[in-house]
Amino acid sequence: MNWVIALCLVAMASTFAHVVDDELPPPEEIEAMKIKLATLQARSFEAGIEICGYAYRGADGSIAFTEVVDGGPDGCTPALPIDATCVFASLHTHGSYDPTVPAEVPTVLDM
């Protein structure tokens, strides 16, 4: 087995261990996600665009983020991560309110 895949499997096991045990992730991981999303959302509201990317496990097992992509007012397609082989979540914002954009209705992918 490729060592990168093996490392990813170990990192993913630690990522989802709390789901099996019905526990929350460690507080520092929750805080890292909140900080990242709050920063992106503020910029998203200001620019009126969606911003997207991926969260993954770094080589040391910590949470890391791909470079985010600026989308348009009604969509965003993140670049596929090349070196982030342990992706565990995609993330995106929904820009500022625009009555002409149906972005306020969640899609199946959002659920």
Short mmCIF file of C-alpha atoms in Angstrom, two decimals, residues 1-110:
data_model
loop_
_atom_site.label_atom_id
_atom_site.label_comp_id
_atom_site.label_asym_id
_atom_site.label_seq_id
_atom_site.Cartn_x
_atom_site.Cartn_y
_atom_site.Cartn_z
CA MET A 1 0.00 0.00 0.00
CA ASN A 2 1.23 3.46 -0.87
CA TRP A 3 2.49 5.24 2.30
CA VAL A 4 0.46 8.37 1.47
CA ILE A 5 -2.74 6.31 1.31
CA ALA A 6 -1.82 4.56 4.56
CA LEU A 7 -1.17 7.90 6.26
CA CYS A 8 -4.46 9.23 4.92
CA LEU A 9 -6.37 6.22 6.25
CA VAL A 10 -4.90 6.76 9.71
CA ALA A 11 -5.76 10.47 9.59
CA MET A 12 -9.27 9.75 8.36
CA ALA A 13 -9.80 7.21 11.12
CA SER A 14 -8.96 9.89 13.68
CA THR A 15 -11.20 12.40 11.86
CA PHE A 16 -14.27 10.20 12.03
CA ALA A 17 -13.60 8.43 15.32
CA HIS A 18 -15.81 10.95 17.12
CA VAL A 19 -18.70 10.12 14.78
CA VAL A 20 -18.59 6.45 15.73
CA ASP A 21 -18.24 7.30 19.40
CA ASP A 22 -20.94 10.01 19.13
CA GLU A 23 -18.50 12.60 20.47
CA LEU A 24 -17.63 16.06 19.28
CA PRO A 25 -14.26 16.67 17.62
CA PRO A 26 -11.61 18.19 19.90
CA PRO A 27 -12.30 21.85 20.78
CA GLU A 28 -9.21 23.09 18.91
CA GLU A 29 -10.50 21.48 15.70
CA ILE A 30 -13.94 23.03 16.10
CA GLU A 31 -12.28 26.39 16.70
CA ALA A 32 -10.06 26.03 13.60
CA MET A 33 -13.13 25.38 11.45
CA LYS A 34 -15.06 28.30 12.99
CA ILE A 35 -12.18 30.71 12.40
CA LYS A 36 -11.72 29.62 8.80
CA LEU A 37 -15.43 29.79 7.98
CA ALA A 38 -15.94 33.14 9.74
CA THR A 39 -13.04 34.66 7.82
CA LEU A 40 -14.36 33.34 4.50
CA GLN A 41 -17.95 34.37 5.23
CA ALA A 42 -16.99 37.96 6.05
CA ARG A 43 -15.10 38.28 2.75
CA SER A 44 -17.92 36.49 0.92
CA PHE A 45 -20.54 38.95 2.23
CA GLU A 46 -18.36 41.92 1.40
CA ALA A 47 -17.63 40.79 -2.18
CA GLY A 48 -21.06 39.25 -2.84
CA ILE A 49 -19.54 35.98 -4.03
CA GLU A 50 -19.33 32.37 -2.95
CA ILE A 51 -15.95 31.10 -1.75
CA CYS A 52 -15.07 27.42 -1.62
CA GLY A 53 -12.34 24.92 -0.81
CA TYR A 54 -11.59 21.75 1.13
CA ALA A 55 -10.56 20.80 4.66
CA TYR A 56 -8.08 17.95 5.00
CA ARG A 57 -5.70 16.27 7.41
CA GLY A 58 -2.10 17.38 7.13
CA ALA A 59 0.81 14.97 7.43
CA ASP A 60 0.87 15.54 11.18
CA GLY A 61 -2.87 14.82 11.48
CA SER A 62 -3.89 18.44 12.08
CA ILE A 63 -6.63 20.21 10.15
CA ALA A 64 -5.45 22.07 7.08
CA PHE A 65 -7.22 23.89 4.27
CA THR A 66 -6.67 24.04 0.53
CA GLU A 67 -6.30 27.39 -1.12
CA VAL A 68 -9.82 28.74 -1.46
CA VAL A 69 -11.40 29.73 -4.77
CA ASP A 70 -13.51 32.83 -5.36
CA GLY A 71 -16.67 31.91 -7.22
CA GLY A 72 -19.48 34.05 -8.50
CA PRO A 73 -22.67 35.34 -6.90
CA ASP A 74 -24.41 32.00 -7.37
CA GLY A 75 -21.80 29.26 -7.35
CA CYS A 76 -18.28 28.13 -6.73
CA THR A 77 -16.27 25.13 -7.88
CA PRO A 78 -13.22 24.37 -5.76
CA ALA A 79 -10.03 23.22 -7.43
CA LEU A 80 -9.40 19.54 -6.85
CA PRO A 81 -6.67 19.26 -4.25
CA ILE A 82 -3.47 17.76 -5.62
CA ASP A 83 -1.43 17.41 -2.44
CA ALA A 84 -4.33 17.20 0.02
CA THR A 85 -4.99 13.48 -0.20
CA CYS A 86 -6.85 13.29 3.11
CA VAL A 87 -9.83 15.52 2.35
CA PHE A 88 -12.65 15.10 4.87
CA ALA A 89 -14.91 18.05 4.01
CA SER A 90 -15.71 20.54 1.32
CA LEU A 91 -16.68 24.03 2.37
CA HIS A 92 -18.34 26.98 0.73
CA THR A 93 -20.04 30.23 1.61
CA HIS A 94 -23.21 31.73 0.18
CA GLY A 95 -22.25 35.36 -0.44
CA SER A 96 -24.49 38.25 0.46
CA TYR A 97 -28.23 38.17 -0.13
CA ASP A 98 -29.33 38.75 -3.70
CA PRO A 99 -33.03 38.27 -4.47
CA THR A 100 -32.20 37.25 -8.05
CA VAL A 101 -30.01 34.32 -6.96
CA PRO A 102 -31.67 31.11 -5.71
CA ALA A 103 -28.71 30.39 -3.41
CA GLU A 104 -30.81 30.61 -0.25
CA VAL A 105 -32.43 27.24 -0.97
CA PRO A 106 -30.11 24.38 0.05
CA THR A 107 -29.30 21.83 -2.62
CA VAL A 108 -29.04 18.09 -2.04
CA LEU A 109 -25.26 18.56 -1.97
CA ASP A 110 -25.60 21.11 0.83
#
